[in-house]
XYZ file of C-alpha atoms in Angstrom:
210
model
C 89.843 50.852 124.294
C 93.552 50.814 123.449
C 94.012 47.592 125.387
C 91.127 45.970 123.524
C 92.717 46.969 120.221
C 96.063 45.539 121.263
C 97.715 48.959 121.139
C 100.204 50.068 123.759
C 99.399 53.617 124.840
C 101.688 55.914 126.774
C 100.725 59.336 128.065
C 103.178 62.214 127.914
C 102.396 65.301 129.992
C 104.034 68.641 129.206
C 104.272 71.362 131.807
C 106.159 74.604 132.394
C 106.653 77.106 135.188
C 104.058 79.842 135.676
C 106.619 82.438 134.592
C 107.313 80.549 131.361
C 103.630 80.033 130.566
C 102.906 83.726 131.148
C 105.733 84.677 128.807
C 104.550 82.260 126.115
C 101.056 83.711 126.194
C 102.514 87.219 125.990
C 104.744 86.250 123.057
C 101.939 84.566 121.087
C 99.226 87.045 122.143
C 96.763 84.206 122.566
C 93.923 84.118 125.053
C 93.813 81.344 127.610
C 90.766 79.081 127.018
C 89.634 79.633 130.612
C 89.770 83.416 130.330
C 86.176 83.309 129.055
C 85.194 82.492 132.639
C 86.349 85.932 133.696
C 89.654 84.737 135.131
C 92.890 86.661 134.877
C 95.720 84.879 133.082
C 97.498 83.826 136.326
C 94.164 82.592 137.702
C 93.427 80.694 134.487
C 96.826 79.003 134.607
C 96.291 77.994 138.232
C 92.828 76.625 137.406
C 94.239 74.709 134.442
C 96.780 73.054 136.733
C 93.956 71.937 139.018
C 91.932 70.525 136.126
C 94.849 68.654 134.574
C 96.292 67.323 137.846
C 94.576 63.907 137.442
C 96.069 63.567 133.946
C 99.491 64.469 135.277
C 99.269 61.803 137.964
C 98.409 59.129 135.392
C 101.036 60.162 132.832
C 103.851 57.776 131.958
C 106.238 60.702 131.661
C 106.164 64.353 132.730
C 108.450 66.791 130.929
C 109.073 70.334 132.123
C 109.542 72.399 128.960
C 110.457 75.642 130.738
C 114.101 75.585 129.672
C 113.901 73.398 126.559
C 114.144 74.501 122.956
C 112.425 72.474 120.245
C 115.539 70.408 119.535
C 116.035 69.515 123.200
C 112.350 68.661 123.557
C 112.512 66.358 120.560
C 115.434 64.530 122.111
C 113.712 64.166 125.465
C 110.721 62.562 123.757
C 112.914 60.218 121.725
C 114.836 59.200 124.833
C 111.761 58.885 127.058
C 109.963 56.567 124.664
C 113.000 54.702 123.350
C 112.382 55.830 119.782
C 116.059 56.044 118.935
C 116.564 52.444 117.809
C 115.587 53.126 114.226
C 117.000 56.620 113.917
C 120.477 56.113 115.363
C 122.489 58.862 117.013
C 121.080 62.372 116.645
C 123.617 65.182 116.366
C 122.939 68.796 117.278
C 125.538 71.450 116.528
C 124.790 74.506 118.635
C 126.257 78.008 118.754
C 126.149 80.262 121.799
C 127.575 83.412 123.384
C 129.809 82.913 126.393
C 128.417 86.077 127.947
C 125.087 84.239 128.321
C 126.601 81.055 129.682
C 127.519 77.626 128.360
C 124.519 75.462 127.331
C 123.843 72.985 130.134
C 122.895 70.261 127.661
C 126.191 70.352 125.732
C 128.230 67.136 125.592
C 131.208 68.765 123.880
C 132.090 72.471 124.106
C 134.607 74.173 121.834
C 135.818 77.744 122.308
C 135.860 79.758 119.076
C 137.191 82.909 120.732
C 140.724 81.844 119.792
C 139.861 82.459 116.121
C 140.002 85.783 114.216
C 136.887 87.832 114.916
C 134.845 89.130 111.937
C 133.255 91.640 114.310
C 136.227 93.943 113.822
C 135.613 94.168 110.081
C 132.998 96.931 109.587
C 131.676 95.216 106.458
C 131.023 91.967 108.345
C 129.898 93.208 111.743
C 126.181 93.169 110.976
C 126.277 89.767 109.271
C 126.033 86.319 110.854
C 128.203 83.248 110.485
C 125.662 81.786 108.084
C 126.301 84.432 105.439
C 128.843 84.104 102.606
C 130.895 87.155 103.557
C 131.645 85.834 107.038
C 132.209 82.294 105.771
C 134.681 83.490 103.152
C 136.526 85.617 105.699
C 136.900 82.787 108.195
C 137.732 80.093 105.667
C 140.588 82.265 104.398
C 142.233 82.287 107.844
C 144.999 79.661 108.351
C 144.134 79.315 112.049
C 140.516 78.565 111.171
C 141.546 75.868 108.701
C 143.831 74.296 111.288
C 141.054 74.462 113.893
C 138.590 72.800 111.511
C 141.021 70.041 110.582
C 141.698 69.164 114.219
C 138.020 69.458 115.117
C 136.903 67.179 112.301
C 139.532 64.619 113.211
C 138.418 64.635 116.851
C 134.698 64.320 116.129
C 135.175 61.792 113.324
C 137.070 59.637 115.819
C 134.821 59.867 118.860
C 131.248 60.454 117.681
C 130.995 56.944 116.181
C 132.073 55.541 119.556
C 129.109 57.254 121.184
C 126.831 55.944 118.448
C 127.866 52.393 119.313
C 126.687 52.807 122.904
C 123.388 53.613 124.565
C 123.352 57.313 123.686
C 120.554 58.539 121.450
C 121.798 62.087 120.931
C 124.865 64.297 121.274
C 125.113 68.082 121.460
C 128.294 69.709 120.186
C 128.415 73.381 121.179
C 130.597 76.194 119.897
C 130.931 79.443 121.800
C 132.257 82.867 120.942
C 131.856 86.319 122.442
C 128.505 87.266 120.924
C 127.276 84.007 119.422
C 126.959 85.645 116.021
C 129.972 84.989 113.795
C 132.591 82.376 114.701
C 130.418 79.995 116.709
C 127.635 80.080 114.108
C 130.121 79.438 111.313
C 131.594 76.437 113.138
C 128.204 74.928 113.974
C 127.061 75.191 110.359
C 130.371 73.935 108.966
C 130.517 70.925 111.279
C 126.877 70.042 110.610
C 127.665 70.012 106.903
C 130.722 67.854 107.528
C 128.670 65.405 109.608
C 126.166 64.993 106.778
C 129.020 64.474 104.321
C 130.343 61.735 106.611
C 127.027 59.893 106.471
C 125.241 61.025 109.634
C 121.524 61.201 108.870
C 119.977 62.968 111.868
C 121.843 66.276 112.021
C 120.489 69.646 113.167
C 121.805 73.091 114.029
C 120.597 75.522 116.664
C 121.883 79.061 117.105
C 120.884 80.038 120.614
C 121.404 83.762 120.245
C 119.661 83.964 116.864
C 116.998 81.240 116.523
């Protein structure tokens, strides 16, 4: 039908590990459509894999979503189907906690643990880097201002170079001890700076909070 209409059709197949699917059903508290047949959830998942196997074999692309957040999934789709020509380079500024590991997808990683830590201020401890109190505290620190100046200069110099190439997206990650204050502040501040510099496709993701 698509061929008769002169439309190019591509099939994208999403999958995930059994462990991930089980967790997603638990988180959403939804019933599996095949559970009405009297199957347990693991049995229903296994049966679903059997039923969808022919579709998987015919798919133009198969993406395992087990370890992808929504931003990473969006990028995979854009890259897989070459949809980046009109949108240009996509920028994601991500925050994370070093105690949970460095994001595998990061292209640039900057360590915010060298900066003053709002955690030690009792009035700021419960807040995040997105809130005015933490922002004001960090922006008042000379080391933070110096860090930002050098960071902006670096990214303003090299991100456009990546945009001139074949890349469709770049992840810039900032890490601190808990992924709550300094890294979040930097991700938000640099995303704002990128928009001010004219980048159109800019997003933030706070791994320990979102």
